[in-house]
mmCIF file of C-alpha atoms in Angstrom:
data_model
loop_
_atom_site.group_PDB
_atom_site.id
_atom_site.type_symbol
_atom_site.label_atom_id
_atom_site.label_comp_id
_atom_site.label_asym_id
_atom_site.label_seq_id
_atom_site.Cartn_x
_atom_site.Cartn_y
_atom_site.Cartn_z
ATOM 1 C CA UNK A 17 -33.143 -19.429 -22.194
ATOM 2 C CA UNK A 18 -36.383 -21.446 -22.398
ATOM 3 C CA UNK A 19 -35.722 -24.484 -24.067
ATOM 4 C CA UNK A 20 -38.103 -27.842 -25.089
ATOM 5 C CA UNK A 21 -36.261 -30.968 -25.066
ATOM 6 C CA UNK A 22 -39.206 -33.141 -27.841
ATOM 7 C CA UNK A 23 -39.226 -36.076 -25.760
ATOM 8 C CA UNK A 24 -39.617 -36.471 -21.530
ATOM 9 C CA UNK A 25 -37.219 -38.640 -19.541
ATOM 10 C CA UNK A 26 -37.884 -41.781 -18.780
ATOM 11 C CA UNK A 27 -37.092 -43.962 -15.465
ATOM 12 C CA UNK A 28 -35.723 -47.476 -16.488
ATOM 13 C CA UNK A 29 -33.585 -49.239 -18.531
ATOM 14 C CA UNK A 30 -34.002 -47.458 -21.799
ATOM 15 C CA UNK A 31 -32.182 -46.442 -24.808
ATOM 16 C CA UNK A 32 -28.751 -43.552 -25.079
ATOM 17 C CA UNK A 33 -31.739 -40.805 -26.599
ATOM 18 C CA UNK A 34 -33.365 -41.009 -23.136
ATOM 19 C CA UNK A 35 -30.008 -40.798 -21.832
ATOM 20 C CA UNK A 36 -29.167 -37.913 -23.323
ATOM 21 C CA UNK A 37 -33.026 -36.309 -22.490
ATOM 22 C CA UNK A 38 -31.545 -36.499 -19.023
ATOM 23 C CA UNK A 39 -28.227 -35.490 -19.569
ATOM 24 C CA UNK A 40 -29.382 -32.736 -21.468
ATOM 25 C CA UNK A 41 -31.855 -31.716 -19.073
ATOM 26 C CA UNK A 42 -29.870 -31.718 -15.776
ATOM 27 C CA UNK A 43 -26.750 -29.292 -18.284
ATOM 28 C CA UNK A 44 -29.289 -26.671 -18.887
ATOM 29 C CA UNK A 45 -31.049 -26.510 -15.492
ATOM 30 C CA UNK A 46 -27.112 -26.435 -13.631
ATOM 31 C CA UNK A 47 -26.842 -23.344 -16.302
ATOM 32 C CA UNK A 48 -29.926 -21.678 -15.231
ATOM 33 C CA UNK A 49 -32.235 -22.120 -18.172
ATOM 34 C CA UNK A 50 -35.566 -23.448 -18.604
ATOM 35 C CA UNK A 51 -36.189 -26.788 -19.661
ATOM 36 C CA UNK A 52 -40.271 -28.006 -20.803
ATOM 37 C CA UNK A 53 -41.306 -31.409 -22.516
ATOM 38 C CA UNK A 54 -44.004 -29.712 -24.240
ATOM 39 C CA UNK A 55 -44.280 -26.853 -26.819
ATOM 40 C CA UNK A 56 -44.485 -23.599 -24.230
ATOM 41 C CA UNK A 57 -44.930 -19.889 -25.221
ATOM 42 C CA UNK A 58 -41.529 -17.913 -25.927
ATOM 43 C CA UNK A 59 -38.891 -20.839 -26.276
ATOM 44 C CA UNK A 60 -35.463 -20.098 -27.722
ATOM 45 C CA UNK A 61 -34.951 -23.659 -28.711
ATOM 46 C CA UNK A 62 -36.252 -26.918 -29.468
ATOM 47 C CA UNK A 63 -34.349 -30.029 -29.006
ATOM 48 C CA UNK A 64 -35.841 -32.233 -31.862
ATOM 49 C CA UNK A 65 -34.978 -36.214 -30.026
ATOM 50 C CA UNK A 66 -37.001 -37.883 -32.616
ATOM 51 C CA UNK A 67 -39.492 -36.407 -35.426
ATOM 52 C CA UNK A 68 -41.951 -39.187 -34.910
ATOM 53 C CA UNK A 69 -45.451 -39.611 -32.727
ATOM 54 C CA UNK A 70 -45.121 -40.523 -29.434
ATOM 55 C CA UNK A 71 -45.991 -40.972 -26.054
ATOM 56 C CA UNK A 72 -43.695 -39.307 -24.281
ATOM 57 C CA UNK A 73 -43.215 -35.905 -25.775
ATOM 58 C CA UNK A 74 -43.833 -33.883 -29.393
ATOM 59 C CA UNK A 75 -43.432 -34.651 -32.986
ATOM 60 C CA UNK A 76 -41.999 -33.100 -35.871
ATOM 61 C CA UNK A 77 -45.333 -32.003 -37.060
ATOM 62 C CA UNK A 78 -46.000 -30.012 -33.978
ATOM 63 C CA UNK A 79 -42.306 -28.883 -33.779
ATOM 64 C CA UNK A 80 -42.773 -27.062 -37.458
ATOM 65 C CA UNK A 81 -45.663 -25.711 -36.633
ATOM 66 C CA UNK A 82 -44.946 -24.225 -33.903
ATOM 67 C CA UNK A 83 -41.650 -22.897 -35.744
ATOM 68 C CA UNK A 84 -44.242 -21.126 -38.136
ATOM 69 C CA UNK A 85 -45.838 -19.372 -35.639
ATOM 70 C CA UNK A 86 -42.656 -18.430 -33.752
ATOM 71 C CA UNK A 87 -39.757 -17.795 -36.455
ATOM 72 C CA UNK A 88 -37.652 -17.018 -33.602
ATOM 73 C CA UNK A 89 -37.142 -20.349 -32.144
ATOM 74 C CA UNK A 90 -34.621 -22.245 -33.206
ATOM 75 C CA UNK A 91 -34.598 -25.907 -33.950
ATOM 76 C CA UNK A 92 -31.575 -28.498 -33.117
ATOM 77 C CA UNK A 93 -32.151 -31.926 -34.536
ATOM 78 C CA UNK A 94 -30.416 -34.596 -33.216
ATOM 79 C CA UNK A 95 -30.133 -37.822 -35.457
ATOM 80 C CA UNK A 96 -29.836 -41.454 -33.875
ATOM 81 C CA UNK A 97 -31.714 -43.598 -35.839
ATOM 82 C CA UNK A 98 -32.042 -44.665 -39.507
ATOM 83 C CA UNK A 99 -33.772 -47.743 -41.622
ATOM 84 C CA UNK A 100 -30.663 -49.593 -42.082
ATOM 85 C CA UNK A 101 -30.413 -49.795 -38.300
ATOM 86 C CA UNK A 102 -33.672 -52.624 -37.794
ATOM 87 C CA UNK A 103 -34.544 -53.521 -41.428
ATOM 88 C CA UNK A 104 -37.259 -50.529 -40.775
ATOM 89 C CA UNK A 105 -38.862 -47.999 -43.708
ATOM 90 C CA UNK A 106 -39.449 -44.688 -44.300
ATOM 91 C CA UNK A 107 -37.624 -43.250 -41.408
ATOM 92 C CA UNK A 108 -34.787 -42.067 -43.542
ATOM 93 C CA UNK A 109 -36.957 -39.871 -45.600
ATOM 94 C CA UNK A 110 -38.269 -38.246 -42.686
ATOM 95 C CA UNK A 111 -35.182 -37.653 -41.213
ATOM 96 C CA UNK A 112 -33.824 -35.841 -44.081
ATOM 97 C CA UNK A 113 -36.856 -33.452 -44.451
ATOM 98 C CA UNK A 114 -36.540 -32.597 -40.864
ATOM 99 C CA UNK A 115 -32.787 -32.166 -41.143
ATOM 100 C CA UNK A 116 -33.088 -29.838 -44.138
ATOM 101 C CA UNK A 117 -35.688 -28.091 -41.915
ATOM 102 C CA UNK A 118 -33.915 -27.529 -39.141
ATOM 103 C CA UNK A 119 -31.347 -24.574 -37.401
ATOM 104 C CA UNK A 120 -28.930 -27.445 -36.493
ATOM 105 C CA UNK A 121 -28.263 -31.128 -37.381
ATOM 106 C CA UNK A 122 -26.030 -33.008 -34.673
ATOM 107 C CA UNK A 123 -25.334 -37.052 -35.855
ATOM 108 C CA UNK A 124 -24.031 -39.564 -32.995
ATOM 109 C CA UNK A 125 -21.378 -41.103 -35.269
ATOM 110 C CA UNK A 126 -19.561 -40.314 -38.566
ATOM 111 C CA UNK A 127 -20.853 -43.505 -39.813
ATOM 112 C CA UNK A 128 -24.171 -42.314 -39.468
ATOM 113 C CA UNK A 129 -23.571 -38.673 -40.878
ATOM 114 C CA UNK A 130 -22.181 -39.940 -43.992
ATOM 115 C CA UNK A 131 -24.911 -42.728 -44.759
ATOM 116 C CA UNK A 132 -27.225 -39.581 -44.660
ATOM 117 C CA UNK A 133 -25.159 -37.894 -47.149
ATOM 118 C CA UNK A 134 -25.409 -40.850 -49.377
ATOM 119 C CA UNK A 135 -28.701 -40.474 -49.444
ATOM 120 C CA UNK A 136 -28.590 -36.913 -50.201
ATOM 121 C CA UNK A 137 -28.485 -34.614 -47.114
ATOM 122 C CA UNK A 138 -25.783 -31.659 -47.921
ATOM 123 C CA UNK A 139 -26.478 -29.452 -45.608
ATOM 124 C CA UNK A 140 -23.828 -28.372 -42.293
ATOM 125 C CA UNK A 141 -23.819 -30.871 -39.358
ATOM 126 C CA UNK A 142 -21.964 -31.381 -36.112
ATOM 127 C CA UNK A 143 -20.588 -35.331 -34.954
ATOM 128 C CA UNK A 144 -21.616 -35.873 -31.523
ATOM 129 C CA UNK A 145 -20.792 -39.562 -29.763
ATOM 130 C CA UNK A 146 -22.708 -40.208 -26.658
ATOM 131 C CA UNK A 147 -21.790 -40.409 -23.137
ATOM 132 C CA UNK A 148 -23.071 -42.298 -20.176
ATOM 133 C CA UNK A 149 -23.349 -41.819 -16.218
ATOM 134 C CA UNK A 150 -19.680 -42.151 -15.282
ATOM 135 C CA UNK A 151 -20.809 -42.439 -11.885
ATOM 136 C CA UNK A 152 -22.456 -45.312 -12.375
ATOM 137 C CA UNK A 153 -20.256 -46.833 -14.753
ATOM 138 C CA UNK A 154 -17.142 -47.026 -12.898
ATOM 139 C CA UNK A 155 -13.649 -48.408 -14.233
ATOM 140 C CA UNK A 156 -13.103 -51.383 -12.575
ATOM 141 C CA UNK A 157 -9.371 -51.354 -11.518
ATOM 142 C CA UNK A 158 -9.007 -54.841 -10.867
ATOM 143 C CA UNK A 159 -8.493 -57.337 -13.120
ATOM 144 C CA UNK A 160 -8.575 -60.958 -13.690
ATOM 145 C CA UNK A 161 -8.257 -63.060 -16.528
ATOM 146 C CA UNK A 162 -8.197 -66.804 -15.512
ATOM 147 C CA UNK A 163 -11.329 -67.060 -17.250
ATOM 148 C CA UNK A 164 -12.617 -65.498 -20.320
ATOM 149 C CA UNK A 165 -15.916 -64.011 -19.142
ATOM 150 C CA UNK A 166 -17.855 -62.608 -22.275
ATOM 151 C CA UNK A 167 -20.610 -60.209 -21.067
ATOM 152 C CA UNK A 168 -23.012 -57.973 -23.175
ATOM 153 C CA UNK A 169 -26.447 -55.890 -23.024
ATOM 154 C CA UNK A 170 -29.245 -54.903 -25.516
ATOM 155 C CA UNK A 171 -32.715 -54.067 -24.407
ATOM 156 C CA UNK A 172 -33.766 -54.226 -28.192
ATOM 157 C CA UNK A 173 -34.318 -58.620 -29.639
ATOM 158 C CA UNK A 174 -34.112 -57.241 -32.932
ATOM 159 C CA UNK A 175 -31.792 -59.930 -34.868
ATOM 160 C CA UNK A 176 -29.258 -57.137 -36.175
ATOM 161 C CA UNK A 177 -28.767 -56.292 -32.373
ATOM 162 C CA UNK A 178 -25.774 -59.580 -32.606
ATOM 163 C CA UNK A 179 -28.206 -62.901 -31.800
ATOM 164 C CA UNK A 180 -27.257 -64.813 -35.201
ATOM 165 C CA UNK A 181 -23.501 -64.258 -34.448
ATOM 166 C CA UNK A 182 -24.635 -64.674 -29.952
ATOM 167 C CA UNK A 183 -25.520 -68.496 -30.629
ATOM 168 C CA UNK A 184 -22.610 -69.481 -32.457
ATOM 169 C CA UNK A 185 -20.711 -68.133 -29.356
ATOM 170 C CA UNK A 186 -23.192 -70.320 -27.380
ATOM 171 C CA UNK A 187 -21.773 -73.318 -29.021
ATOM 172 C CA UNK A 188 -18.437 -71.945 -28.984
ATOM 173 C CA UNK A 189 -18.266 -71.928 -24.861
ATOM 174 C CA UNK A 190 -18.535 -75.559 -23.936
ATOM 175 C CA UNK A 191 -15.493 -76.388 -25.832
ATOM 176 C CA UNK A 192 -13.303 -73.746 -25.189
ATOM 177 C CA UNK A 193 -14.416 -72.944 -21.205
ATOM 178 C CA UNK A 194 -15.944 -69.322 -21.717
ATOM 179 C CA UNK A 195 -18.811 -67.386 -19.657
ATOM 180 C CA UNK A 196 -20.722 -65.742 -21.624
ATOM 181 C CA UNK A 197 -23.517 -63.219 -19.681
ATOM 182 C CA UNK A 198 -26.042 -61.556 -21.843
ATOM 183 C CA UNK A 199 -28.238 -58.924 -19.848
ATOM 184 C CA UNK A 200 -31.562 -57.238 -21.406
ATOM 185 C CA UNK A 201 -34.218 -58.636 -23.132
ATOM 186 C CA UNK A 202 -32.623 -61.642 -25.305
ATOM 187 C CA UNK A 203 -34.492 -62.843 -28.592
ATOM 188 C CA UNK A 204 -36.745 -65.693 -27.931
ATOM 189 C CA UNK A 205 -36.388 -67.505 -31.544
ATOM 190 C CA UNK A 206 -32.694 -68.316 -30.280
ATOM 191 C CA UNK A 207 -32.323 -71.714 -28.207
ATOM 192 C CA UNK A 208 -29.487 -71.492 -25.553
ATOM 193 C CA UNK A 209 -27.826 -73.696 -23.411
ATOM 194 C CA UNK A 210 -24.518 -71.909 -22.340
ATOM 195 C CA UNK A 211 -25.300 -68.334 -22.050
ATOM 196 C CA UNK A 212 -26.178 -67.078 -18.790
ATOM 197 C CA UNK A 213 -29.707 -64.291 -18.977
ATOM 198 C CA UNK A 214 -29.997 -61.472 -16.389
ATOM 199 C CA UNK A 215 -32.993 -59.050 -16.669
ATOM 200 C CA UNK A 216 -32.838 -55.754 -18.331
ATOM 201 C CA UNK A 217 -31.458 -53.515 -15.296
ATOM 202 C CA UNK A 218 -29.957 -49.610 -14.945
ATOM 203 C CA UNK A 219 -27.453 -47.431 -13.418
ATOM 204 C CA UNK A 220 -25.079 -48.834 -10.782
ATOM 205 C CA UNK A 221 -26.986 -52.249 -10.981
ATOM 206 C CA UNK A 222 -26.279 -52.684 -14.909
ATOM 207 C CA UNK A 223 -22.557 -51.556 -14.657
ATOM 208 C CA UNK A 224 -22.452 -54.338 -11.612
ATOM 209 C CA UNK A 225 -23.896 -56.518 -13.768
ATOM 210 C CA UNK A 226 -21.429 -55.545 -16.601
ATOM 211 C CA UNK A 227 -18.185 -56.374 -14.353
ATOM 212 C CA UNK A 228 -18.395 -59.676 -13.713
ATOM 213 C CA UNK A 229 -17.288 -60.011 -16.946
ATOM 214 C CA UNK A 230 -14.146 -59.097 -18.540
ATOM 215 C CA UNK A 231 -14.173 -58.866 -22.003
ATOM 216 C CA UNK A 232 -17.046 -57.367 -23.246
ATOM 217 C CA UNK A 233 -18.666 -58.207 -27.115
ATOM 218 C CA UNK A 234 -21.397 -56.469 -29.350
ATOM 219 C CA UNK A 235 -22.059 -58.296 -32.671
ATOM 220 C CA UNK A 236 -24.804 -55.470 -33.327
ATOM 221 C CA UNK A 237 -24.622 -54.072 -36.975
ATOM 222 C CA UNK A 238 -25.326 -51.012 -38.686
ATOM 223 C CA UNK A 239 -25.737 -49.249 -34.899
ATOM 224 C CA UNK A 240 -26.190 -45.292 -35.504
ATOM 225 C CA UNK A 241 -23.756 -45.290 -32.208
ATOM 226 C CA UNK A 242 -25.258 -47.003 -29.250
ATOM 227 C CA UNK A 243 -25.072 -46.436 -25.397
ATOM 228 C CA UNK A 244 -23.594 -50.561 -24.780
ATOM 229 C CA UNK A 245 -20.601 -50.311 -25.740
ATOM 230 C CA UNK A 246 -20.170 -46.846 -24.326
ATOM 231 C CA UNK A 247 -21.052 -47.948 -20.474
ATOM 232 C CA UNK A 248 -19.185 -51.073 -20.970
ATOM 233 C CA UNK A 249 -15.556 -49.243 -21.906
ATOM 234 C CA UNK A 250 -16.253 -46.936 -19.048
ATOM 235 C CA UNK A 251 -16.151 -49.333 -16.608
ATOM 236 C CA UNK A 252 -13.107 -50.334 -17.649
ATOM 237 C CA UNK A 253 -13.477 -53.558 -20.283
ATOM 238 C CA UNK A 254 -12.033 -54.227 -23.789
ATOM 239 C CA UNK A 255 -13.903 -54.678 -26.553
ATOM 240 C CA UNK A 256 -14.463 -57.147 -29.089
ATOM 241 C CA UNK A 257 -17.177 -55.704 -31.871
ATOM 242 C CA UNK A 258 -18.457 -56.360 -35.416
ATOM 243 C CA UNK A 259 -16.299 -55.001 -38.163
ATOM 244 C CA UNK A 260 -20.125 -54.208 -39.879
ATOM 245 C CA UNK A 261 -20.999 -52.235 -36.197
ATOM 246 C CA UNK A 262 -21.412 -48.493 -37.760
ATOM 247 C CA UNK A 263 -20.974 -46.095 -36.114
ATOM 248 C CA UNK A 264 -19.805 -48.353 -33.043
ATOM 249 C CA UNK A 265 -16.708 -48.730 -34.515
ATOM 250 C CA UNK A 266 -15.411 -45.687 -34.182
ATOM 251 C CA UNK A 267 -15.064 -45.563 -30.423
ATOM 252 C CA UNK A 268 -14.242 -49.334 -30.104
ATOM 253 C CA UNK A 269 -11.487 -49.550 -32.575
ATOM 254 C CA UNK A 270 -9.770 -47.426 -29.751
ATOM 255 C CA UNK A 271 -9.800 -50.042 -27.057
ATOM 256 C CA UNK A 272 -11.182 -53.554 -28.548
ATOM 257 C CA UNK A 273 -10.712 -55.293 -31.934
ATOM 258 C CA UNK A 274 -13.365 -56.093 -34.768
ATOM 259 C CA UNK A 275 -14.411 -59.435 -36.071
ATOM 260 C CA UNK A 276 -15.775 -60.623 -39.258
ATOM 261 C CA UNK A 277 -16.880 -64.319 -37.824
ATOM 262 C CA UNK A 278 -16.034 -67.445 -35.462
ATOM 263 C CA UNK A 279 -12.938 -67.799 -37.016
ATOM 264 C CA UNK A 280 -11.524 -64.024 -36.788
ATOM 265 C CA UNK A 281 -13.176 -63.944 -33.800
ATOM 266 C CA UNK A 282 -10.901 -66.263 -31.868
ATOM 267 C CA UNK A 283 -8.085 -64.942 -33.334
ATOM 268 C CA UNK A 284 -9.147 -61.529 -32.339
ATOM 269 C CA UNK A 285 -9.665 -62.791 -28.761
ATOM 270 C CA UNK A 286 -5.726 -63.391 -28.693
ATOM 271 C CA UNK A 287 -5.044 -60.085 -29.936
ATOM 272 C CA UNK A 288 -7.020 -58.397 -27.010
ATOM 273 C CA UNK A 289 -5.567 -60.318 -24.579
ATOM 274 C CA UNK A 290 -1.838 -59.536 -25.433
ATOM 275 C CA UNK A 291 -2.974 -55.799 -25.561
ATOM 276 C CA UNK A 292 -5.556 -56.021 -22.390
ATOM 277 C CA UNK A 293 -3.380 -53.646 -20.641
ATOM 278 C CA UNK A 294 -3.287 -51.396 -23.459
ATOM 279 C CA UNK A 295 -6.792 -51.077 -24.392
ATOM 280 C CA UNK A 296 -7.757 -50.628 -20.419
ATOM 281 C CA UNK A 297 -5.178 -47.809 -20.228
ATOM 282 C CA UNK A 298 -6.387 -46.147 -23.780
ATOM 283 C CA UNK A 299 -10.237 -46.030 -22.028
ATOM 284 C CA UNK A 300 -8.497 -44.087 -19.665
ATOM 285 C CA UNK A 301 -7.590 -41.348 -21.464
ATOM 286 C CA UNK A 302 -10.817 -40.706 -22.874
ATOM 287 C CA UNK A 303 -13.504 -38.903 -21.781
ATOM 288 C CA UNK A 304 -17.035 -41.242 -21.900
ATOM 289 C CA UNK A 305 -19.197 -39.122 -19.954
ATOM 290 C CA UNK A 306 -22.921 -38.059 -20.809
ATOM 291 C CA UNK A 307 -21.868 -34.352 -19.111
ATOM 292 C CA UNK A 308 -18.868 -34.157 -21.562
ATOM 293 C CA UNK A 309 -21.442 -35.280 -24.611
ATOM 294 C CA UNK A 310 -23.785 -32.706 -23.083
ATOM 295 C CA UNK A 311 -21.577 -29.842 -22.968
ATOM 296 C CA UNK A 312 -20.553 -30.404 -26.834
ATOM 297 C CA UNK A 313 -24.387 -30.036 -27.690
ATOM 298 C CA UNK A 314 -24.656 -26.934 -25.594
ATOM 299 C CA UNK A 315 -21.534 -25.348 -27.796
ATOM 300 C CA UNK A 316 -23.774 -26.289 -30.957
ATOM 301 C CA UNK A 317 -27.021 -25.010 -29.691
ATOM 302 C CA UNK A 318 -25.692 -21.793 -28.744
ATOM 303 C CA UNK A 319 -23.006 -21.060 -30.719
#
């Protein structure tokens, strides 16, 4: 098959869509198919990242029209994003037209498929949750809880990304003797004086980075899915998440706890420490990886 993935991969610390790009790309060429980051004569399918202009690869306008010329091709649209995610507008709407335009619709998370059938998409659809470079992210077998060591990453400072709830926590390590590493690119409006910043990092570095902790906490709301929390349980740490997370939830209620504030969040602490063993042996038996995530999109695209 000849196939166009809409967006080219990236090197750096970037997002789970370029990921995926790479994931994707690396499944198809191991299978013997073509892969292109442009629209090429005679391709069986595109792989639609993200309808909008960029940089890095084709839009939805160019996809379509392309489609028009070559009613052949087939179209698999994979949906990550939405307005709710970063207070954005207008992305929904486009979404949806190029959904109800397209062969196949995959969403990363339930949450995220059914806040697109609130707002009116009816059409057939596949659930999809990402997957990350297993080896990179490692599980880390030994463990060590003399200290609570709170680590997380973001590479986005959007405020929904967890900073309101992140400088409460701030306050809340001095008096009860916590770490608390943050790693990416942390919103400047928020004053600090407890939280320790590393750089925004990759690969074997970040999930290096991501083990000197050992609990690991996203208050990031209304995520589509996210790649974070993902890396973080496959190397081998519990969760503690936002009980407003999206589509987050539904792979962290498996091996962390949800909180609703400082409060609930202390008791929720507890709770994951009296079930640490649990939750580290429940990561086990599930499988994160981006070639497992991969696969499952193959099985839509050609099935």
């Amino acid at each position: 098959m000849r196939v166009c993935i809409s967006r080219k991969p990236v090197e750096g610390p970037w997002g789970g869509g370029n990921l995926f790009v790479k994931g994707m790309s690396d499944l198809l060429k191991s299978k013997g198919h073509e892969v292109f980051y442009e629209l090429v004569p005679d391709l069986d399918h595109i792989i639609m990242i993200d309808p909008r202009p960029s940089n890095y690869g084709v839009d939805a306008n160019q996809i379509f029209n392309y489609r028009l010329q070559n009613p052949e091709t087939k179209i698999l649209h994979r949906i990550n994003e939405c307005d709710m995610r970063k207070s954005t507008k207008g992305l929904d709407e486009i979404l949806l037209t190029c959904a109800n335009l397209s062969d196949k619709v995959v969403f990363i998370s339930k949450w995220l498929q059914d806040y697109f059938i609130k707002k009116g998409y009816n059409g057939a659809a596949s659930v999809i949750y990402n997957g990350c470079n297993t080896n990179d992210f490692t599980y880390k077998e030994e463990k060590d809880l003399s200290e609570i060591h709170f680590v997380t990453h973001h590479w986005s400072d959007n405020i929904l990304k967890g900073y309101d709830f992140y400088k409460e926590l701030d306050n809340a390590c001095e008096e009860n003797k916590w770490k608390f590493t943050f790693i990416g690119r942390f919103n400047k409006t928020i004053q600090t004086k407890n939280i320790r910043l590393i750089d925004s990092c990759t690969g074997k570095d970040l999930a290096d980075k991501i083990k000197l902790g050992n609990v690991y906490i996203t208050a990031s709301k209304w995520e589509p899915c996210g790649m974070h929390h993902i890396e973080a349980a496959s190397c081998g740490l519990p969760i503690l998440y936002h009980e407003d997370g999206g589509g987050i939830n539904e792979g962290c209620e498996r091996y962390g706890e949800s909180f609703s504030n400082m409060e609930d969040f202390k008791y929720k602490l507890e709770l994951l420490i009296e079930n640490y063993d649990a939750h580290r042996d429940e990561i086990k038996n599930i499988d994160l990886s981006i070639t497992n995530c991969c696969e499952s999109y193959y099985k839509v695209m050609v099935g």
